[in-house]
Amino acid sequence: MRVLAIGDLHLPGPQNKTMDEFGPKWREHVHALEKNWREIVSGNDVVLIPGDITWASSYDEAKAELRWLDGLPGRIKVLSRGNHEYWWNRVERMEADHKTLRFANGFYSIPEVGINILACVGYTLPRMIRGERRAAELENYCRQLQNLWTSVRSHVEALAAVPRARNFAMVHYPPIESDGTPSGLHEPIRLYCADCVFGHLHGEQGRTAWTGRINGTTYHFVAADWIGFKPAVIAENL
Ligand SMILES: [Fe+2]
Ligand SMILES: [Fe+2]
């Protein structure tokens, strides 16, 4: 079994919102994505999608695109939240409506393929937080950090029960600063996860995304535009 990842699909939603402001590579990006997906992903693969999935602003609005995603190749697609997931609904409802889609928030176990997910939106990292809204922004970051620790603490037995290579972290915002300094989010992640995928940065901002390995955890930047709208292989032979 392989695990692949691609974030920030930014499907246009019923308002047909584009990503053109981030450059010409976003033109007709859904066509490119579908073509690449069908070429790369096979029926036994798991695909991680760490946030910013569609511009839809309600679950009803998101339904057509979620159905499209459900119909693409892949045994399981794990969706987690970014900063645009206003359409997110009750997990039980969303999972009942789809065959291959799973919706992860915090700890999420997928026993049929023997992997665990630690999913978190993340936030702007403390060193980057400036201006008069500083206190409120720091609070947002701290809440994310706290939620992640709560997920680990409440599921420590399950996380420890599988090899590190079978625990995957999905964070929407970059959890590592651009110079490679880990944020607090790294600590709960590195305890149990061999791989962490993240996205959120687009266009020129993507240059600041740090990728690499720290304390045995590899960080993969998988914002769709930065990986050419091709799902990237994160792990194989699982
Ligand atoms: Fe995004
Ligand atoms: Fe984002």
XYZ file of N, CA, C and O in Angstrom, residues 13-191:
716
model
N -15.847 25.567 -6.301
C -17.148 25.765 -5.659
C -18.170 26.296 -6.647
O -17.836 26.592 -7.800
N -19.438 26.432 -6.216
C -20.488 26.879 -7.142
C -20.279 28.310 -7.636
O -20.807 28.695 -8.678
N -19.503 29.107 -6.878
C -19.240 30.488 -7.342
C -18.126 30.526 -8.387
O -17.783 31.587 -8.893
N -17.558 29.349 -8.646
C -16.497 29.248 -9.649
C -15.334 30.197 -9.368
O -14.827 30.848 -10.259
N -14.921 30.212 -8.113
C -13.821 31.099 -7.711
C -12.492 30.549 -8.259
O -12.253 29.355 -8.213
N -11.676 31.446 -8.766
C -10.401 30.984 -9.344
C -9.247 31.295 -8.394
O -9.401 32.017 -7.412
N -8.092 30.742 -8.725
C -6.866 31.015 -7.976
C -5.910 31.802 -8.877
O -4.695 31.795 -8.657
N -6.459 32.483 -9.879
C -5.630 33.148 -10.895
C -4.640 34.159 -10.312
O -3.567 34.374 -10.869
N -5.017 34.747 -9.165
C -4.109 35.737 -8.572
C -2.775 35.118 -8.160
O -1.792 35.810 -7.927
N -2.741 33.785 -8.056
C -1.499 33.111 -7.673
C -0.711 32.598 -8.881
O 0.211 31.802 -8.725
N -1.073 33.069 -10.057
C -0.241 32.742 -11.217
C -0.927 31.849 -12.222
O -1.946 31.217 -11.936
N -0.334 31.786 -13.428
C -0.966 31.079 -14.553
C -1.077 29.570 -14.350
O -1.896 28.933 -15.001
N -0.267 29.011 -13.452
C -0.360 27.550 -13.308
C -1.702 27.106 -12.720
O -2.065 25.949 -12.814
N -2.445 28.069 -12.137
C -3.751 27.707 -11.584
C -4.857 27.687 -12.659
O -5.983 27.300 -12.364
N -4.528 28.118 -13.873
C -5.561 28.129 -14.916
C -5.969 26.692 -15.240
O -5.113 25.829 -15.436
N -7.252 26.404 -15.244
C -7.768 25.046 -15.553
C -7.143 23.996 -14.635
O -6.887 22.869 -15.067
N -6.875 24.376 -13.394
C -6.107 23.462 -12.542
C -6.863 22.173 -12.191
O -6.260 21.149 -11.930
N -8.203 22.241 -12.204
C -8.959 21.028 -11.853
C -8.771 19.946 -12.935
O -8.678 18.757 -12.620
N -8.675 20.379 -14.192
C -8.438 19.409 -15.272
C -7.075 18.742 -15.100
O -6.940 17.524 -15.210
N -6.065 19.575 -14.830
C -4.706 19.035 -14.638
C -4.698 18.075 -13.456
O -4.128 16.971 -13.523
N -5.360 18.478 -12.387
C -5.395 17.653 -11.178
C -6.045 16.297 -11.464
O -5.509 15.245 -11.098
N -7.179 16.321 -12.143
C -7.880 15.062 -12.398
C -7.052 14.133 -13.297
O -6.939 12.940 -13.048
N -6.451 14.712 -14.329
C -5.631 13.923 -15.256
C -4.459 13.278 -14.494
O -4.220 12.069 -14.601
N -3.748 14.095 -13.718
C -2.594 13.565 -12.970
C -3.026 12.529 -11.949
O -2.379 11.498 -11.780
N -4.114 12.832 -11.254
C -4.610 11.925 -10.210
C -4.891 10.547 -10.819
O -4.495 9.515 -10.280
N -5.585 10.538 -11.970
C -5.952 9.256 -12.591
C -4.712 8.501 -13.062
O -4.704 7.279 -13.092
N -3.658 9.236 -13.424
C -2.425 8.574 -13.862
C -1.624 8.011 -12.691
O -0.981 6.978 -12.802
N -1.632 8.733 -11.576
C -0.703 8.417 -10.476
C -1.315 7.516 -9.409
O -0.668 6.605 -8.900
N -2.573 7.779 -9.049
C -3.173 7.094 -7.895
C -3.828 5.791 -8.345
O -4.575 5.767 -9.324
N -3.528 4.718 -7.617
C -4.162 3.437 -7.956
C -5.185 3.052 -6.887
O -5.269 3.676 -5.824
N -5.930 2.009 -7.197
C -7.082 1.634 -6.376
C -6.762 1.271 -4.942
O -7.629 1.323 -4.072
N -5.513 0.924 -4.668
C -5.166 0.491 -3.315
C -4.516 1.600 -2.487
O -4.170 1.404 -1.328
N -4.333 2.789 -3.087
C -3.608 3.877 -2.417
C -4.488 4.641 -1.430
O -5.706 4.718 -1.587
N -3.795 5.259 -0.451
C -4.441 6.203 0.462
C -3.915 7.593 0.109
O -2.708 7.764 -0.096
N -4.816 8.582 -0.008
C -4.372 9.942 -0.348
C -4.763 10.902 0.782
O -5.920 10.939 1.202
N -3.778 11.655 1.261
C -4.013 12.641 2.325
C -4.190 14.026 1.706
O -3.388 14.445 0.868
N -5.230 14.735 2.144
C -5.528 16.069 1.584
C -5.632 17.063 2.756
O -6.705 17.220 3.356
N -4.505 17.723 3.092
C -4.492 18.552 4.313
C -5.036 19.974 4.120
O -4.318 20.953 4.226
N -6.332 20.088 3.849
C -7.003 21.380 3.923
C -7.070 22.220 2.669
O -6.409 21.939 1.674
N -7.910 23.255 2.738
C -8.225 24.147 1.604
C -8.681 23.313 0.404
O -8.115 23.406 -0.703
N -9.747 22.583 0.609
C -10.183 21.618 -0.401
C -11.101 22.268 -1.432
O -10.935 22.065 -2.623
N -12.058 23.056 -0.980
C -12.949 23.752 -1.926
C -13.311 25.133 -1.373
O -13.293 25.360 -0.165
N -13.651 26.029 -2.295
C -14.105 27.368 -1.905
C -15.571 27.349 -1.472
O -16.114 28.384 -1.077
N -16.233 26.224 -1.587
C -17.645 26.146 -1.171
C -17.786 26.662 0.259
O -16.893 26.466 1.081
N -18.922 27.295 0.560
C -19.045 27.848 1.903
C -20.088 27.117 2.748
O -20.321 27.489 3.889
N -20.697 26.078 2.196
C -21.597 25.260 3.011
C -21.470 23.817 2.526
O -20.966 23.567 1.421
N -21.939 22.891 3.344
C -21.833 21.481 2.956
C -22.630 21.207 1.678
O -22.171 20.485 0.795
N -23.796 21.816 1.581
C -24.600 21.640 0.363
C -23.820 22.104 -0.867
O -23.836 21.448 -1.907
N -23.155 23.239 -0.727
C -22.357 23.756 -1.848
C -21.180 22.853 -2.197
O -20.745 22.795 -3.337
N -20.655 22.176 -1.187
C -19.450 21.350 -1.402
C -19.771 19.972 -1.971
O -18.877 19.276 -2.461
N -21.049 19.591 -1.901
C -21.418 18.207 -2.209
C -20.947 17.701 -3.567
O -20.421 16.596 -3.682
N -21.123 18.507 -4.617
C -20.781 18.040 -5.964
C -19.281 17.760 -6.066
O -18.862 16.750 -6.641
N -18.483 18.644 -5.484
C -17.025 18.453 -5.569
C -16.564 17.298 -4.685
O -15.628 16.566 -5.047
N -17.197 17.124 -3.551
C -16.834 15.984 -2.689
C -17.179 14.670 -3.389
O -16.434 13.692 -3.308
N -18.298 14.671 -4.100
C -18.700 13.470 -4.840
C -17.678 13.157 -5.945
O -17.308 12.020 -6.181
N -17.216 14.226 -6.586
C -16.185 14.082 -7.634
C -14.907 13.468 -7.035
O -14.328 12.527 -7.591
N -14.517 13.989 -5.865
C -13.321 13.490 -5.182
C -13.513 12.023 -4.780
O -12.603 11.192 -4.906
N -14.709 11.715 -4.320
C -15.042 10.350 -3.908
C -14.881 9.369 -5.078
O -14.476 8.230 -4.905
N -15.188 9.866 -6.287
C -15.155 8.989 -7.463
C -13.765 8.812 -8.072
O -13.573 7.961 -8.941
N -12.790 9.602 -7.634
C -11.433 9.463 -8.182
C -10.782 8.176 -7.658
O -11.196 7.647 -6.614
N -9.747 7.672 -8.351
C -9.087 6.454 -7.857
C -8.534 6.635 -6.438
O -8.252 7.752 -6.028
N -8.343 5.515 -5.767
C -7.823 5.543 -4.403
C -8.762 4.822 -3.466
O -9.974 5.000 -3.557
N -8.184 4.004 -2.590
C -9.024 3.242 -1.655
C -9.644 4.166 -0.609
O -10.825 4.080 -0.280
N -8.793 5.084 -0.081
C -9.255 6.015 0.949
C -8.627 7.377 0.698
O -7.446 7.471 0.374
N -9.431 8.447 0.826
C -8.889 9.806 0.794
C -9.195 10.440 2.141
O -10.361 10.487 2.538
N -8.146 10.894 2.825
C -8.340 11.495 4.141
C -8.306 13.010 3.986
O -7.305 13.582 3.568
N -9.420 13.658 4.334
C -9.518 15.107 4.243
C -9.366 15.701 5.642
O -9.954 15.182 6.604
N -8.577 16.762 5.766
C -8.531 17.486 7.037
C -8.758 18.963 6.752
O -8.787 19.390 5.599
N -8.910 19.737 7.811
C -9.347 21.133 7.618
C -8.204 22.105 7.384
O -7.142 21.988 7.994
N -8.461 23.081 6.509
C -7.563 24.224 6.354
C -8.272 25.465 6.866
O -9.241 25.352 7.627
N -7.857 26.625 6.410
C -8.512 27.849 6.869
C -9.721 28.209 6.007
O -10.318 29.256 6.182
N -10.077 27.360 5.050
C -11.248 27.659 4.206
C -12.349 26.610 4.331
O -13.246 26.583 3.500
N -12.258 25.745 5.336
C -13.237 24.634 5.399
C -14.536 25.050 6.100
O -14.961 24.422 7.068
N -15.177 26.086 5.577
C -16.442 26.552 6.168
C -17.558 25.543 5.923
O -18.597 25.593 6.557
N -17.337 24.648 4.991
C -18.363 23.678 4.602
C -18.347 22.434 5.486
O -19.224 21.581 5.384
N -17.345 22.312 6.344
C -17.162 21.103 7.159
C -18.426 20.809 7.958
O -18.980 21.708 8.576
N -18.875 19.592 7.962
C -20.129 19.238 8.627
C -19.844 18.151 9.673
O -18.697 17.851 9.956
N -20.875 17.527 10.186
C -20.655 16.415 11.124
C -19.959 15.276 10.383
O -20.377 14.891 9.289
N -18.923 14.717 11.001
C -18.127 13.677 10.345
C -19.006 12.473 9.984
O -18.907 11.933 8.876
N -19.889 12.085 10.901
C -20.751 10.913 10.648
C -21.586 11.145 9.388
O -21.746 10.253 8.569
N -22.098 12.348 9.258
C -22.937 12.648 8.093
C -22.096 12.625 6.813
O -22.470 12.014 5.816
N -20.953 13.280 6.860
C -20.117 13.370 5.647
C -19.613 11.984 5.245
O -19.540 11.669 4.061
N -19.293 11.156 6.241
C -18.787 9.827 5.890
C -19.904 8.916 5.393
O -19.684 8.072 4.523
N -21.111 9.116 5.907
C -22.243 8.318 5.422
C -22.547 8.655 3.961
O -23.028 7.815 3.199
N -22.243 9.878 3.561
C -22.548 10.326 2.201
C -21.503 9.899 1.159
O -21.697 10.142 -0.029
N -20.371 9.374 1.613
C -19.290 9.066 0.672
C -18.682 7.701 0.961
O -18.665 7.246 2.092
N -18.143 7.105 -0.095
C -17.595 5.754 0.032
C -16.116 5.758 0.436
O -15.688 4.994 1.290
N -15.332 6.620 -0.200
C -13.875 6.567 0.015
C -13.353 7.749 0.838
O -12.160 7.807 1.117
N -14.213 8.693 1.199
C -13.721 9.881 1.914
C -13.786 9.692 3.422
O -14.774 9.188 3.954
N -12.698 10.100 4.097
C -12.651 10.122 5.558
C -12.326 11.552 5.978
O -11.593 12.237 5.279
N -12.871 11.971 7.110
C -12.730 13.361 7.536
C -12.041 13.394 8.896
O -12.621 12.986 9.905
N -10.783 13.826 8.903
C -9.965 13.732 10.114
C -9.821 15.087 10.791
O -9.513 16.089 10.149
N -10.040 15.077 12.093
C -9.839 16.268 12.908
C -9.291 15.764 14.232
O -9.981 15.068 14.947
N -8.053 16.047 14.559
C -7.416 15.437 15.731
C -6.968 14.026 15.393
O -6.603 13.732 14.248
N -7.042 13.118 16.384
C -6.641 11.729 16.133
C -7.711 11.031 15.312
O -8.901 11.187 15.557
N -7.261 10.258 14.334
C -8.207 9.528 13.488
C -7.549 8.218 13.070
O -6.475 8.210 12.464
N -8.199 7.119 13.420
C -7.622 5.810 13.116
C -8.318 5.202 11.898
O -9.533 5.344 11.737
N -7.538 4.562 11.024
C -8.139 3.883 9.862
C -7.729 2.414 9.923
O -6.756 1.993 9.269
N -8.433 1.634 10.741
C -8.013 0.246 11.001
C -7.940 -0.617 9.740
O -7.085 -1.503 9.673
N -8.805 -0.354 8.747
C -8.789 -1.233 7.576
C -7.486 -1.163 6.788
O -7.172 -2.074 6.027
N -6.715 -0.073 6.983
C -5.402 -0.014 6.324
C -4.265 0.110 7.348
O -3.101 0.287 6.987
N -4.611 0.048 8.626
C -3.592 0.010 9.684
C -2.778 1.291 9.830
O -1.597 1.239 10.173
N -3.409 2.444 9.577
C -2.678 3.698 9.803
C -3.484 4.624 10.724
O -4.700 4.475 10.867
N -2.761 5.545 11.346
C -3.396 6.587 12.159
C -3.042 7.962 11.596
O -1.966 8.144 11.031
N -3.953 8.892 11.811
C -3.750 10.277 11.380
C -3.809 11.186 12.605
O -4.638 10.975 13.496
N -2.935 12.186 12.634
C -3.053 13.271 13.616
C -3.291 14.530 12.795
O -2.382 15.004 12.113
N -4.507 15.048 12.805
C -4.828 16.171 11.929
C -5.083 17.439 12.739
O -5.729 17.400 13.787
N -4.582 18.537 12.216
C -4.717 19.807 12.922
C -4.614 20.931 11.883
O -3.876 20.815 10.913
N -5.375 22.005 12.053
C -5.311 23.107 11.085
C -3.966 23.827 11.208
O -3.346 24.211 10.223
N -3.484 23.974 12.461
C -2.292 24.779 12.687
C -2.633 26.254 12.595
O -3.813 26.630 12.485
N -1.636 27.085 12.623
C -1.878 28.536 12.558
C -0.565 29.230 12.226
O 0.493 28.592 12.202
N -0.641 30.533 11.986
C 0.584 31.322 11.812
C 1.475 31.092 13.032
O 0.996 31.132 14.172
N 2.759 30.825 12.811
C 3.643 30.484 13.927
C 3.997 31.724 14.752
O 4.069 32.831 14.213
N 4.217 31.542 16.081
C 4.362 32.696 16.988
C 5.368 33.749 16.534
O 5.100 34.942 16.651
N 6.513 33.348 15.994
C 7.524 34.338 15.612
C 7.032 35.243 14.478
O 7.538 36.335 14.278
N 6.045 34.755 13.709
C 5.525 35.529 12.574
C 4.331 36.397 12.980
O 3.814 37.166 12.182
N 3.860 36.220 14.205
C 2.665 36.964 14.629
C 3.060 38.369 15.089
O 3.856 38.529 16.007
N 2.519 39.376 14.416
C 2.859 40.771 14.724
C 1.584 41.619 14.703
O 0.552 41.158 14.294
N 1.714 42.847 15.131
C 0.598 43.786 14.996
C -0.324 43.774 16.198
O -0.106 43.061 17.171
N -1.375 44.570 16.078
C -2.211 44.792 17.262
C -3.104 43.608 17.612
O -3.615 43.544 18.727
N -3.292 42.685 16.697
C -4.123 41.506 17.005
C -3.274 40.364 17.576
O -3.695 39.218 17.639
N -2.059 40.696 17.985
C -1.096 39.699 18.438
C -1.655 38.734 19.489
O -1.512 37.529 19.373
N -2.321 39.294 20.495
C -2.801 38.446 21.595
C -3.824 37.429 21.080
O -3.763 36.236 21.402
N -4.750 37.912 20.242
C -5.788 37.010 19.715
C -5.176 35.952 18.804
O -5.571 34.781 18.823
N -4.181 36.352 18.033
C -3.543 35.404 17.100
C -2.759 34.350 17.873
O -2.785 33.171 17.528
N -2.063 34.805 18.920
C -1.319 33.835 19.744
C -2.273 32.846 20.392
O -1.970 31.664 20.526
N -3.437 33.352 20.758
C -4.432 32.471 21.370
C -4.868 31.394 20.372
O -5.020 30.227 20.732
N -5.059 31.792 19.118
C -5.432 30.812 18.087
C -4.362 29.732 17.943
O -4.654 28.543 17.859
N -3.104 30.171 17.890
C -2.001 29.222 17.776
C -1.991 28.263 18.983
O -1.871 27.052 18.824
N -2.124 28.846 20.177
C -2.066 28.029 21.400
C -3.204 27.008 21.433
O -3.034 25.878 21.890
N -4.368 27.416 20.931
C -5.511 26.492 20.914
C -5.215 25.296 20.007
O -5.504 24.156 20.335
N -4.607 25.569 18.883
C -4.240 24.483 17.958
C -3.235 23.538 18.606
O -3.351 22.321 18.503
N -2.253 24.137 19.275
C -1.212 23.349 19.933
C -1.825 22.472 21.036
O -1.527 21.282 21.142
N -2.706 23.087 21.784
C -3.371 22.375 22.868
C -4.223 21.215 22.318
O -4.190 20.106 22.854
N -4.962 21.486 21.243
C -5.797 20.428 20.640
C -4.950 19.259 20.174
O -5.325 18.092 20.321
N -3.789 19.578 19.608
C -2.920 18.513 19.109
C -2.400 17.655 20.267
O -2.411 16.417 20.196
N -1.976 18.318 21.339
C -1.518 17.566 22.511
C -2.646 16.723 23.106
O -2.436 15.591 23.530
N -3.851 17.282 23.126
C -4.994 16.538 23.667
C -5.231 15.279 22.837
O -5.482 14.200 23.375
N -5.119 15.418 21.506
C -5.313 14.255 20.627
C -4.269 13.184 20.924
O -4.584 11.998 20.989
N -3.021 13.607 21.100
C -1.945 12.638 21.370
C -2.167 11.977 22.729
O -2.125 10.755 22.861
N -2.444 12.809 23.724
C -2.596 12.289 25.085
C -3.760 11.295 25.165
O -3.661 10.264 25.812
N -4.847 11.600 24.474
C -6.028 10.733 24.566
C -5.887 9.449 23.757
O -6.698 8.542 23.917
N -4.901 9.400 22.871
C -4.796 8.224 21.990
C -3.388 7.665 21.966
O -2.988 7.044 20.987
N -2.681 7.889 23.063
C -1.268 7.518 23.084
C -1.075 6.008 22.869
O -0.130 5.592 22.189
N -1.998 5.210 23.386
C -1.853 3.748 23.230
C -1.986 3.355 21.762
O -1.204 2.554 21.252
N -2.963 3.925 21.098
C -3.178 3.592 19.677
C -2.004 4.069 18.821
O -1.569 3.384 17.892
N -1.474 5.251 19.144
C -0.345 5.782 18.366
C 0.905 4.923 18.568
O 1.684 4.711 17.632
N 1.075 4.432 19.791
C 2.263 3.630 20.091
C 2.123 2.194 19.599
O 3.115 1.459 19.511
N 0.912 1.792 19.266
C 0.666 0.385 18.911
C 1.102 0.043 17.489
O 1.193 -1.114 17.122
N 1.368 1.083 16.658
C 1.805 0.816 15.277
C 3.196 1.419 15.068
O 3.592 2.326 15.797
N 3.956 0.950 14.082
C 5.257 1.564 13.798
C 5.082 3.038 13.428
O 4.049 3.418 12.871
N 6.108 3.861 13.737
C 6.032 5.305 13.433
C 5.649 5.580 11.980
O 4.968 6.551 11.676
N 6.109 4.715 11.088
C 5.846 4.923 9.660
C 4.362 4.820 9.326
O 3.940 5.185 8.224
N 3.560 4.333 10.260
C 2.119 4.210 10.016
C 1.299 5.304 10.709
O 0.073 5.271 10.701
N 1.985 6.251 11.348
C 1.305 7.418 11.925
C 1.648 8.642 11.075
O 2.814 9.002 10.936
N 0.642 9.301 10.533
C 0.851 10.454 9.641
C 0.233 11.709 10.257
O -0.922 11.670 10.695
N 1.002 12.795 10.271
C 0.443 14.075 10.720
C 0.016 14.877 9.499
O 0.712 14.905 8.482
N -1.154 15.500 9.610
C -1.657 16.398 8.557
C -1.898 17.754 9.214
O -2.751 17.875 10.092
N -1.118 18.753 8.807
C -1.278 20.096 9.353
C -1.485 21.012 8.149
O -0.799 20.862 7.143
N -2.417 21.939 8.237
C -2.617 22.794 7.068
C -1.520 23.872 6.964
O -0.804 23.961 5.975
N -1.363 24.675 7.999
C -0.315 25.716 7.998
C 1.054 25.057 8.197
O 1.153 24.012 8.843
N 2.126 25.665 7.699
C 3.456 25.078 7.928
C 3.767 24.992 9.427
O 3.645 25.992 10.132
N 4.188 23.820 9.908
C 4.504 23.685 11.327
C 5.968 23.986 11.652
O 6.368 23.979 12.815
N 6.750 24.255 10.614
C 8.182 24.534 10.788
C 8.447 25.921 10.190
O 7.938 26.245 9.119
N 9.261 26.726 10.878
C 9.565 28.053 10.339
C 10.447 27.928 9.101
O 11.090 26.905 8.883
N 10.499 29.003 8.328
C 11.171 28.919 7.031
C 12.676 28.641 7.161
O 13.307 28.155 6.226
N 13.260 28.932 8.342
C 14.691 28.635 8.518
C 14.912 27.254 9.146
O 16.024 26.912 9.538
N 13.830 26.475 9.258
C 13.965 25.120 9.793
C 13.770 25.021 11.298
O 13.935 23.947 11.876
N 13.413 26.131 11.944
C 13.152 26.083 13.385
C 11.785 25.442 13.625
O 10.783 25.919 13.093
N 11.743 24.357 14.395
C 10.448 23.719 14.633
C 9.572 24.551 15.568
O 10.088 25.157 16.498
N 8.286 24.571 15.326
C 7.359 25.219 16.261
C 6.996 24.207 17.344
O 7.421 23.058 17.298
N 6.188 24.644 18.281
C 5.724 23.740 19.340
C 4.962 22.550 18.781
O 4.917 21.485 19.398
N 4.355 22.721 17.606
C 3.563 21.628 17.013
C 4.447 20.421 16.688
O 3.974 19.292 16.606
N 5.732 20.676 16.487
C 6.649 19.585 16.133
C 6.740 18.541 17.251
O 6.883 17.348 16.977
N 6.670 18.996 18.489
C 6.902 18.085 19.625
C 5.880 16.931 19.667
O 6.280 15.766 19.645
N 4.571 17.224 19.697
C 3.630 16.096 19.673
C 3.723 15.282 18.380
O 3.512 14.070 18.397
N 4.058 15.927 17.277
C 4.130 15.210 15.998
C 5.310 14.247 15.995
O 5.196 13.076 15.649
N 6.472 14.744 16.423
C 7.682 13.923 16.308
C 7.664 12.708 17.237
O 8.350 11.718 17.005
N 6.858 12.783 18.302
C 6.801 11.654 19.220
C 6.367 10.379 18.521
O 6.864 9.297 18.807
